PDB file of C-alpha atoms in Angstrom:
ATOM      1  CA  UNK A  33     -14.489 -53.805  -0.031  1.00 46.00           C
ATOM      2  CA  UNK A  34     -16.975 -51.219   1.201  1.00 53.00           C
ATOM      3  CA  UNK A  35     -15.853 -51.868   4.789  1.00 53.00           C
ATOM      4  CA  UNK A  36     -12.336 -50.825   3.859  1.00 53.00           C
ATOM      5  CA  UNK A  37     -13.511 -47.486   2.444  1.00 53.00           C
ATOM      6  CA  UNK A  38     -15.711 -46.440   5.349  1.00 53.00           C
ATOM      7  CA  UNK A  39     -15.151 -48.411   8.539  1.00 55.00           C
ATOM      8  CA  UNK A  40     -17.310 -47.544  11.501  1.00 57.00           C
ATOM      9  CA  UNK A  41     -16.112 -44.706  13.681  1.00 55.00           C
ATOM     10  CA  UNK A  42     -14.476 -42.782  10.862  1.00 57.00           C
ATOM     11  CA  UNK A  43     -15.005 -39.011  10.668  1.00 57.00           C
ATOM     12  CA  UNK A  44     -16.897 -39.322   7.368  1.00 56.00           C
ATOM     13  CA  UNK A  45     -19.809 -41.026   9.101  1.00 57.00           C
ATOM     14  CA  UNK A  46     -19.833 -38.316  11.753  1.00 56.00           C
ATOM     15  CA  UNK A  47     -19.868 -35.688   9.021  1.00 58.00           C
ATOM     16  CA  UNK A  48     -22.821 -37.327   7.283  1.00 59.00           C
ATOM     17  CA  UNK A  49     -24.763 -37.669  10.532  1.00 58.00           C
ATOM     18  CA  UNK A  50     -23.867 -34.117  11.529  1.00 56.00           C
ATOM     19  CA  UNK A  51     -24.937 -32.669   8.212  1.00 56.00           C
ATOM     20  CA  UNK A  52     -28.355 -34.256   8.488  1.00 58.00           C
ATOM     21  CA  UNK A  53     -28.754 -32.654  11.913  1.00 60.00           C
ATOM     22  CA  UNK A  54     -27.280 -29.172  11.417  1.00 63.00           C
ATOM     23  CA  UNK A  55     -27.790 -28.213   7.771  1.00 64.00           C
ATOM     24  CA  UNK A  56     -31.586 -28.315   7.449  1.00 72.00           C
ATOM     25  CA  UNK A  57     -32.185 -25.478   9.969  1.00 73.00           C
ATOM     26  CA  UNK A  58     -29.663 -23.374   8.069  1.00 77.00           C
ATOM     27  CA  UNK A  59     -31.435 -24.046   4.780  1.00 85.00           C
ATOM     28  CA  UNK A  60     -34.767 -23.189   6.395  1.00 86.00           C
ATOM     29  CA  UNK A  61     -33.303 -19.932   7.687  1.00 89.00           C
ATOM     30  CA  UNK A  62     -31.946 -19.033   4.239  1.00 91.00           C
ATOM     31  CA  UNK A  63     -35.315 -19.691   2.605  1.00 90.00           C
ATOM     32  CA  UNK A  64     -37.262 -17.774   5.243  1.00 92.00           C
ATOM     33  CA  UNK A  65     -34.674 -14.996   5.245  1.00 94.00           C
ATOM     34  CA  UNK A  66     -34.932 -14.736   1.469  1.00 95.00           C
ATOM     35  CA  UNK A  67     -38.648 -13.984   1.751  1.00 95.00           C
ATOM     36  CA  UNK A  68     -37.959 -11.392   4.482  1.00 95.00           C
ATOM     37  CA  UNK A  69     -35.315  -9.859   2.219  1.00 95.00           C
ATOM     38  CA  UNK A  70     -37.720  -9.697  -0.727  1.00 95.00           C
ATOM     39  CA  UNK A  71     -40.187  -7.747   1.397  1.00 94.00           C
ATOM     40  CA  UNK A  72     -37.566  -5.390   2.895  1.00 94.00           C
ATOM     41  CA  UNK A  73     -35.839  -4.921  -0.458  1.00 92.00           C
ATOM     42  CA  UNK A  74     -39.069  -3.821  -2.107  1.00 94.00           C
ATOM     43  CA  UNK A  75     -39.695  -1.284   0.672  1.00 93.00           C
ATOM     44  CA  UNK A  76     -36.177   0.194   0.654  1.00 90.00           C
ATOM     45  CA  UNK A  77     -35.215  -0.199  -3.027  1.00 89.00           C
ATOM     46  CA  UNK A  78     -35.891   3.404  -4.071  1.00 91.00           C
ATOM     47  CA  UNK A  79     -33.971   4.780  -1.088  1.00 90.00           C
ATOM     48  CA  UNK A  80     -30.998   2.455  -1.590  1.00 88.00           C
ATOM     49  CA  UNK A  81     -30.588   3.195  -5.293  1.00 88.00           C
ATOM     50  CA  UNK A  82     -31.231   6.939  -5.017  1.00 89.00           C
ATOM     51  CA  UNK A  83     -27.574   7.726  -4.345  1.00 82.00           C
ATOM     52  CA  UNK A  84     -27.827   8.494  -0.626  1.00 84.00           C
ATOM     53  CA  UNK A  85     -25.992   5.272   0.201  1.00 81.00           C
ATOM     54  CA  UNK A  86     -22.372   4.884  -0.833  1.00 83.00           C
ATOM     55  CA  UNK A  87     -22.715   1.373  -2.227  1.00 88.00           C
ATOM     56  CA  UNK A  88     -26.245   0.004  -2.656  1.00 89.00           C
ATOM     57  CA  UNK A  89     -25.061  -3.536  -3.407  1.00 90.00           C
ATOM     58  CA  UNK A  90     -23.292  -3.765  -0.050  1.00 92.00           C
ATOM     59  CA  UNK A  91     -26.387  -2.404   1.667  1.00 91.00           C
ATOM     60  CA  UNK A  92     -28.484  -4.985  -0.149  1.00 91.00           C
ATOM     61  CA  UNK A  93     -26.135  -7.785   0.863  1.00 93.00           C
ATOM     62  CA  UNK A  94     -26.112  -6.654   4.477  1.00 93.00           C
ATOM     63  CA  UNK A  95     -29.919  -6.565   4.504  1.00 94.00           C
ATOM     64  CA  UNK A  96     -29.927 -10.103   3.141  1.00 95.00           C
ATOM     65  CA  UNK A  97     -27.557 -11.319   5.855  1.00 95.00           C
ATOM     66  CA  UNK A  98     -29.564  -9.559   8.566  1.00 95.00           C
ATOM     67  CA  UNK A  99     -32.769 -11.124   7.294  1.00 96.00           C
ATOM     68  CA  UNK A 100     -31.160 -14.589   7.390  1.00 94.00           C
ATOM     69  CA  UNK A 101     -30.024 -13.957  10.977  1.00 94.00           C
ATOM     70  CA  UNK A 102     -33.502 -12.761  11.896  1.00 94.00           C
ATOM     71  CA  UNK A 103     -35.048 -15.861  10.311  1.00 93.00           C
ATOM     72  CA  UNK A 104     -32.651 -18.116  12.223  1.00 90.00           C
ATOM     73  CA  UNK A 105     -33.601 -16.400  15.477  1.00 92.00           C
ATOM     74  CA  UNK A 106     -37.280 -16.932  14.667  1.00 91.00           C
ATOM     75  CA  UNK A 107     -36.643 -20.613  13.927  1.00 87.00           C
ATOM     76  CA  UNK A 108     -34.726 -21.062  17.176  1.00 87.00           C
ATOM     77  CA  UNK A 109     -37.407 -19.439  19.308  1.00 86.00           C
TER      78      UNK A 109
END
């Protein structure tokens, strides 16, 4: 019965094998980027929420995404 649900060569097995290869570096980058973001956020928090920036939440989100990209570059190199 289990052979009928997942025969060899089906895309589900490729997805499972691919997720074990590609997802862990992304999770590592998110964790490392989160710590970069915590440091940068603490440094720039007063400036972001002072009113000089149009939308501080968007600035905060963009800093988070940039820190994840930076962490991924560090992990790749």
